[in-house]
Coordinates of C-alpha atoms and ligand atoms in Angstrom, one line a residue:
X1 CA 6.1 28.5 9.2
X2 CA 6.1 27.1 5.8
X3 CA 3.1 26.2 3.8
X4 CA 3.2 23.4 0.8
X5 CA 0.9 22.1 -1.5
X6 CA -0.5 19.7 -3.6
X7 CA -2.8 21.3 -6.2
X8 CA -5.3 18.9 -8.4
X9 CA -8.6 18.7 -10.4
X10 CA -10.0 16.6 -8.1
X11 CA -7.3 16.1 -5.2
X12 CA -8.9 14.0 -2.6
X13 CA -7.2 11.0 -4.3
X14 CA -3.3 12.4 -3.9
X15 CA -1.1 10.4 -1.3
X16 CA 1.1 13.6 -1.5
X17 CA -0.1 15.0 2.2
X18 CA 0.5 11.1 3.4
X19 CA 4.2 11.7 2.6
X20 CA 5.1 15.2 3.1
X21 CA 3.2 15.4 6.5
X22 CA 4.8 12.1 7.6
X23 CA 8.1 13.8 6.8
X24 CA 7.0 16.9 8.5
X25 CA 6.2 15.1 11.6
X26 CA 9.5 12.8 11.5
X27 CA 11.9 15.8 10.9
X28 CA 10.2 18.0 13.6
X29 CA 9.5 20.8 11.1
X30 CA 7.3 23.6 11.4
X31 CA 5.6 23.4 8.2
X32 CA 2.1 22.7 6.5
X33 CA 1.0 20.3 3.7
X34 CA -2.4 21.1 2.2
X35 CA -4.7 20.2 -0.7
X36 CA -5.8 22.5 -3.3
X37 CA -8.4 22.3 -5.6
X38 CA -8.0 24.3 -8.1
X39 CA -10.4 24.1 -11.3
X40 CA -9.0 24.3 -15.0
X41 CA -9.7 27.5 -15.9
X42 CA -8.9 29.1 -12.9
X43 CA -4.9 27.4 -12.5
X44 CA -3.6 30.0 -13.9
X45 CA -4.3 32.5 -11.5
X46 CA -3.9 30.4 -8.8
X47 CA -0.3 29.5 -9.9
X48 CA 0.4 33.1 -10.6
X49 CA -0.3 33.8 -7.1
X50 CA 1.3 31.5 -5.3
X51 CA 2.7 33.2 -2.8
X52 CA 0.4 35.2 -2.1
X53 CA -2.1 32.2 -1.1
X54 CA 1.2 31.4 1.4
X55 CA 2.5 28.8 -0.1
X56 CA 6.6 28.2 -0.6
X57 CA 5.8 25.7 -3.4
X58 CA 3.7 22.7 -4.5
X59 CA 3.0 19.8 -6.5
X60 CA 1.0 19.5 -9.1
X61 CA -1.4 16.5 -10.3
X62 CA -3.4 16.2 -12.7
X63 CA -4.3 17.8 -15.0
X64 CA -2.7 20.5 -14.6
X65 CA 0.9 19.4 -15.3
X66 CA 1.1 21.5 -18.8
X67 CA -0.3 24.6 -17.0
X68 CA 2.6 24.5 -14.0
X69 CA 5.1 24.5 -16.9
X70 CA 3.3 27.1 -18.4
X71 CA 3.1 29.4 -15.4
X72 CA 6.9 28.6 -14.4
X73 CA 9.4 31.6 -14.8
X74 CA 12.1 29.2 -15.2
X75 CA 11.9 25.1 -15.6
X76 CA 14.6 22.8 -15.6
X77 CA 15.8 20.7 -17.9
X78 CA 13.8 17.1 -16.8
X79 CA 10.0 19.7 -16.8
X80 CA 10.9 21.0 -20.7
X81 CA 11.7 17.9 -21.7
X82 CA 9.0 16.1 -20.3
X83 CA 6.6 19.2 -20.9
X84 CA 5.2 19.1 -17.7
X85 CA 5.9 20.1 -14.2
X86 CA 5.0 18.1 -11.1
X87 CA 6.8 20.4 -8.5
X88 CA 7.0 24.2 -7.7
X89 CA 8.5 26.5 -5.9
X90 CA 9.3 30.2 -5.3
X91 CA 12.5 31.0 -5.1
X92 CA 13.9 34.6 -2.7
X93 CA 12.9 37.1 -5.6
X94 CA 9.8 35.6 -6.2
X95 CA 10.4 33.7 -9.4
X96 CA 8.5 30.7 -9.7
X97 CA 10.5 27.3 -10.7
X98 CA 9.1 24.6 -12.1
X99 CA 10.6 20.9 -12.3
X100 CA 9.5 17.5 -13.4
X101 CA 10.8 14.4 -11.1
X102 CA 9.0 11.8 -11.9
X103 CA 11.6 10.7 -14.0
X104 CA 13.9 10.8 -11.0
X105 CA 11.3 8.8 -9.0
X106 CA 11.1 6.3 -11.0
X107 CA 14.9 5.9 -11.9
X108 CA 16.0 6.2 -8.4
X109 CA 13.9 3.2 -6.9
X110 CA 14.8 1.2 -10.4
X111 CA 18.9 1.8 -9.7
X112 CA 17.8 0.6 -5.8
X113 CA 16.1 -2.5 -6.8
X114 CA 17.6 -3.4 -9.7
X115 CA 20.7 -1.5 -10.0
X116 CA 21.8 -4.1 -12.6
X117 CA 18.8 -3.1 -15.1
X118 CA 20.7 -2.2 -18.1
X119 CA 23.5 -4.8 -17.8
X120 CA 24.0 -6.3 -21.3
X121 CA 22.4 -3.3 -22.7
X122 CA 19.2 -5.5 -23.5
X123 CA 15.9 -3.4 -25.0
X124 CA 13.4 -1.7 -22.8
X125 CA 10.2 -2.2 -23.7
X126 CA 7.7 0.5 -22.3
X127 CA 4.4 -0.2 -22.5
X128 CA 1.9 3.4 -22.6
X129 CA 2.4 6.6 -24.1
X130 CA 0.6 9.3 -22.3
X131 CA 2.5 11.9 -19.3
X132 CA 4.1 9.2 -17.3
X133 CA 5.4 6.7 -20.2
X134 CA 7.2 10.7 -21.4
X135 CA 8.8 10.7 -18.2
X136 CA 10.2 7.3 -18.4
X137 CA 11.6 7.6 -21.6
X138 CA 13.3 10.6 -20.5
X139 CA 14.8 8.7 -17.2
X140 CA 15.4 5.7 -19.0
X141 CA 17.3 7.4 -22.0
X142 CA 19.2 9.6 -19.5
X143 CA 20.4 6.7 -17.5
X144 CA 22.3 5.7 -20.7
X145 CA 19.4 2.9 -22.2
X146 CA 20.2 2.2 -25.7
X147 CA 17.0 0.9 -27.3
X148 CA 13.1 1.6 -26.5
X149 CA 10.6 0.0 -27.8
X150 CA 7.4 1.7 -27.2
X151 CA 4.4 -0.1 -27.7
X152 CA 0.0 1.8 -27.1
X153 CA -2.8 0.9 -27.7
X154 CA -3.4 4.4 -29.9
X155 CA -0.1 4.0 -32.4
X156 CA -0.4 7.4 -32.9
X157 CA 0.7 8.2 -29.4
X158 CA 3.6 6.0 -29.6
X159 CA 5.1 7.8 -32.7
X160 CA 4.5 11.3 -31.6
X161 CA 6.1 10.1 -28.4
X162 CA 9.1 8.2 -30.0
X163 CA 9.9 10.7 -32.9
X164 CA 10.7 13.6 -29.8
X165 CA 13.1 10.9 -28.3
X166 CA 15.0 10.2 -31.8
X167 CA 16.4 6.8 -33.0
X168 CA 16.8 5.1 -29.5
X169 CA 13.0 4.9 -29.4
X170 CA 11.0 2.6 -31.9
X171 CA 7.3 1.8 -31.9
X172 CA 6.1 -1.8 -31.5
X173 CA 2.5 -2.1 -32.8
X174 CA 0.0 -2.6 -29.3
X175 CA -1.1 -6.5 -31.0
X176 CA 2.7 -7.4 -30.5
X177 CA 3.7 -6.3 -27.6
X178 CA 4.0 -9.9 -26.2
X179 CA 6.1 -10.9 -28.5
X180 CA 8.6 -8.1 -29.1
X181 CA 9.8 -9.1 -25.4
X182 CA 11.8 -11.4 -26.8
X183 CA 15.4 -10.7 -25.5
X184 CA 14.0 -7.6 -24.0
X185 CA 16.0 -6.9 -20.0
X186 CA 13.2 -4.7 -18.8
X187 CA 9.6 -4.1 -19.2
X188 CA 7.6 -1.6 -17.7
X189 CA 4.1 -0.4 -17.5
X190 CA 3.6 3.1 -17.6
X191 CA -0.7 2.6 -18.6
X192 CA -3.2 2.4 -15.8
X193 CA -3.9 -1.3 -16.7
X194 CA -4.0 -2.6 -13.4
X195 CA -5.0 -0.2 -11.4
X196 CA -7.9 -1.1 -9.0
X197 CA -11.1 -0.8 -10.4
X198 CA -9.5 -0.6 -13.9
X199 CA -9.1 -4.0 -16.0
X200 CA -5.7 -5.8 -15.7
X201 CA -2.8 -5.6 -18.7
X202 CA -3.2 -8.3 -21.2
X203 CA -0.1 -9.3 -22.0
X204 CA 1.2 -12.8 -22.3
X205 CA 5.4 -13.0 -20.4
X206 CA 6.4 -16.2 -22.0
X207 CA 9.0 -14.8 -24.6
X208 CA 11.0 -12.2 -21.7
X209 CA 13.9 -13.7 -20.3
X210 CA 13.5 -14.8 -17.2
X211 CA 16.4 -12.6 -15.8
X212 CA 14.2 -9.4 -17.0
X213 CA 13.1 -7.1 -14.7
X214 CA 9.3 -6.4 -14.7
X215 CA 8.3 -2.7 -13.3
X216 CA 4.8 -1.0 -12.8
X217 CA 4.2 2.4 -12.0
X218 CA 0.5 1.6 -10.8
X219 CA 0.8 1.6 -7.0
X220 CA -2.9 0.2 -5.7
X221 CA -2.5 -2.6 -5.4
X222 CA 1.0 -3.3 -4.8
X223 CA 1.5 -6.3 -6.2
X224 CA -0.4 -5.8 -9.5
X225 CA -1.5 -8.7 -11.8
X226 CA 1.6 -8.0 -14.0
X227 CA 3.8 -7.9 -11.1
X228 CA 2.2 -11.6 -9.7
X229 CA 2.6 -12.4 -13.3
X230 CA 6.0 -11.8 -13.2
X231 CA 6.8 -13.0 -9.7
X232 CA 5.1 -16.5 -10.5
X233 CA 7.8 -17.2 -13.5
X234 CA 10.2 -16.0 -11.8
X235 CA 11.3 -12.2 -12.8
X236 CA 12.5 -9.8 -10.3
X237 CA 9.9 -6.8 -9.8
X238 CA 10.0 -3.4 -9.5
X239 CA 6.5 -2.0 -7.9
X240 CA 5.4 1.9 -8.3
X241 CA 5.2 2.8 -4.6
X242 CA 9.1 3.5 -4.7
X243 CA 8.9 6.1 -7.8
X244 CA 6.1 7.8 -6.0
X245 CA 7.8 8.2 -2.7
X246 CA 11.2 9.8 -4.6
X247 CA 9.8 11.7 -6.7
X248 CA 8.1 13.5 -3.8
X249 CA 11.8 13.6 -2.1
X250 CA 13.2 16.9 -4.7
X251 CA 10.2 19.4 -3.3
X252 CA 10.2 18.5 0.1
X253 CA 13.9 19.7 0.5
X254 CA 13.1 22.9 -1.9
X255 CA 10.0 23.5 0.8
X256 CA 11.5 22.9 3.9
X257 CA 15.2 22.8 4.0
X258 CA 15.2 19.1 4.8
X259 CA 16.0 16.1 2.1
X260 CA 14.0 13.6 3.4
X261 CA 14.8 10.2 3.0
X262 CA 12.8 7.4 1.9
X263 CA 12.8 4.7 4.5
X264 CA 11.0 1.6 4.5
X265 CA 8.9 3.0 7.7
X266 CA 7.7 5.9 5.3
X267 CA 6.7 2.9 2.9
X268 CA 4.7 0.7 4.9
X269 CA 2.9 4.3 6.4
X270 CA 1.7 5.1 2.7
X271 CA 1.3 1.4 2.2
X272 CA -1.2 1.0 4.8
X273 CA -2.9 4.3 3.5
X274 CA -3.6 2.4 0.6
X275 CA -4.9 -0.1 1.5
X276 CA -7.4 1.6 4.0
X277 CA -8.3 3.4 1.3
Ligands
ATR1 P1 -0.8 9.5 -17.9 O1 -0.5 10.9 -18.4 O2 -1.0 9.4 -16.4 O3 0.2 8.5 -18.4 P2 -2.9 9.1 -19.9 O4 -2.4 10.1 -20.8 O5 -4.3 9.0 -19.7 O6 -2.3 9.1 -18.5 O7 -2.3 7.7 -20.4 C1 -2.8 6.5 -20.0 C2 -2.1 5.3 -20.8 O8 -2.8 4.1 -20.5 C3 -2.2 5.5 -22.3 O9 -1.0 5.0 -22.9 C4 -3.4 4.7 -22.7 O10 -3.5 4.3 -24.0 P3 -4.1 5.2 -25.2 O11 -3.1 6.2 -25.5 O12 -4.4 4.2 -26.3 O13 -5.4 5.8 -24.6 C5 -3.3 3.6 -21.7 N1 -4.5 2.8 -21.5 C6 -5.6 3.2 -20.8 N2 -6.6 2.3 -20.8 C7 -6.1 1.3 -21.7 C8 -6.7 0.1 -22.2 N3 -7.9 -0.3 -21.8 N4 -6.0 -0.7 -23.0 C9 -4.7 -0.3 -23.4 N5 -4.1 0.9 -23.0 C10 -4.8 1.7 -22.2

């Protein structure tokens, strides 16, 4: 039997076990999702002996992203250029590999939604600049988008962020990010503005054309004030449930033999996991 697991500082929170045991279940797999709490000063170890704890692999939340790239053996290409890793596993000799697909996430539900997002090759304007808005830009430039503009609240993010990206990224100063939508094809949140309990994203939609496509990575709620924003003038959305459902979709088949498909039953099961919770 095959163990997994999702290893945080705290943990409770992940949705990770709501989707890999629902997969579990649906492909009749003998296999085991668990949580691991792992304080920071004690990853290192943990991650070093992986296997021996039983486990084929895991995912990693916060914050101890850096640490799994760190502790990797080999990475790929999406965890060194995002400098973090989000999934693990142990491959027949024992090495450990490390990847990063939250990039993937998000860009596969964006090509399924809106597969037209970068017709006209119109600017992106991302909005954050911490771990996920990294992943994003590397998705986003990868998928062949020819100008970023990166607006944060703390510039200095957004220039660290946008000089490792090179010339298709340039920094918008946070007081005009409302504005600099202006001809702009898709916007999307990468902050946790938004986010229940956290206050909403203060930005005014007026200047984005109206056949721009508005995506949020913040999954609870749903429909976030920027999405209702955006649905009430009459964009087409992109909500963050999707990106965390595929980006889950790359370990499960390195654990368990299985690619597992998101369907819109696995949606509406982590959907009303949310909203119990
Ligand atoms: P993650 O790695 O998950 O992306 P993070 O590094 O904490 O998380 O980044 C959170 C993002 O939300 C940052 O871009 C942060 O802006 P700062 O870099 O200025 O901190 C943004 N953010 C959080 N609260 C915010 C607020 N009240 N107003 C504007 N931006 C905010």
């Amino acid at each position: 039997m095959k163990h997994a697991c999702v290893i945080g500082w705290p943990v409770a929170h992940s949705r990770s076990p709501v989707i890999h045991r629902y997969w579990l279940k649906l492909y009749g797999l003998e296999g085991a999702y668990e949580q691991e709490a792992v304080r920071p000063e004690e990853i290192a170890e943990f991650l070093k002996t992986l296997g021996s704890h039983g486990y084929a692999g895991a995912n990693v939340t916060l914050p101890h992203k850096e640490a799994a790239l760190a502790a990797a053996d080999r990475a790929d290409q999406a965890a060194t250029t995002i400098g973090a890793a989000n999934t693990l596993w142990l491959d027949a000799k024992g090495l450990l590999h490390a990847s990063n697909t939250d990039a993937y996430g998000f860009m596969t539900h964006l090509a399924q939604e809106a597969p037209d997002w970068n017709k006209g090759k119109r600017p992106v304007m991302v909005l954050g600049a911490g771990g996920a808005a990294r992943a994003i830009l590397q998705g986003l430039i990868e998928a062949g988008a020819s100008k970023i503009l990166l607006a944060n609240r703390t510039g200095d993010r957004a220039k660290v962020l946008a000089q490792s990206f090179g010339p298709r990224v340039s920094v918008v100063p946070w007081e005009d990010r409302s504005k600099a939508l202006a001809g702009c094809g898709l916007l999307v949140n990468t902050t946790s503005l938004g986010m229940t309990g956290k206050p909403p994203l203060d930005i005014n939609l007026s200047a984005l054309p109206l056949d721009a496509i508005v995506a949020d990575i913040v999954y609870s709620p749903l429909e976030t004030p920027l999405l209702a924003a955006a649905v009430g003038r009459g964009n087409r959305t992109v909500d963050g449930l999707g990106m965390l459902l595929h980006q889950a979709v790359p370990g499960f088949e390195r654990w368990f033999g299985v690619r597992p498909e998101v369907t819109p039953a696995l949606r509406a099961h982590v959907a009303a996991h949310l909203e119990a919770s």
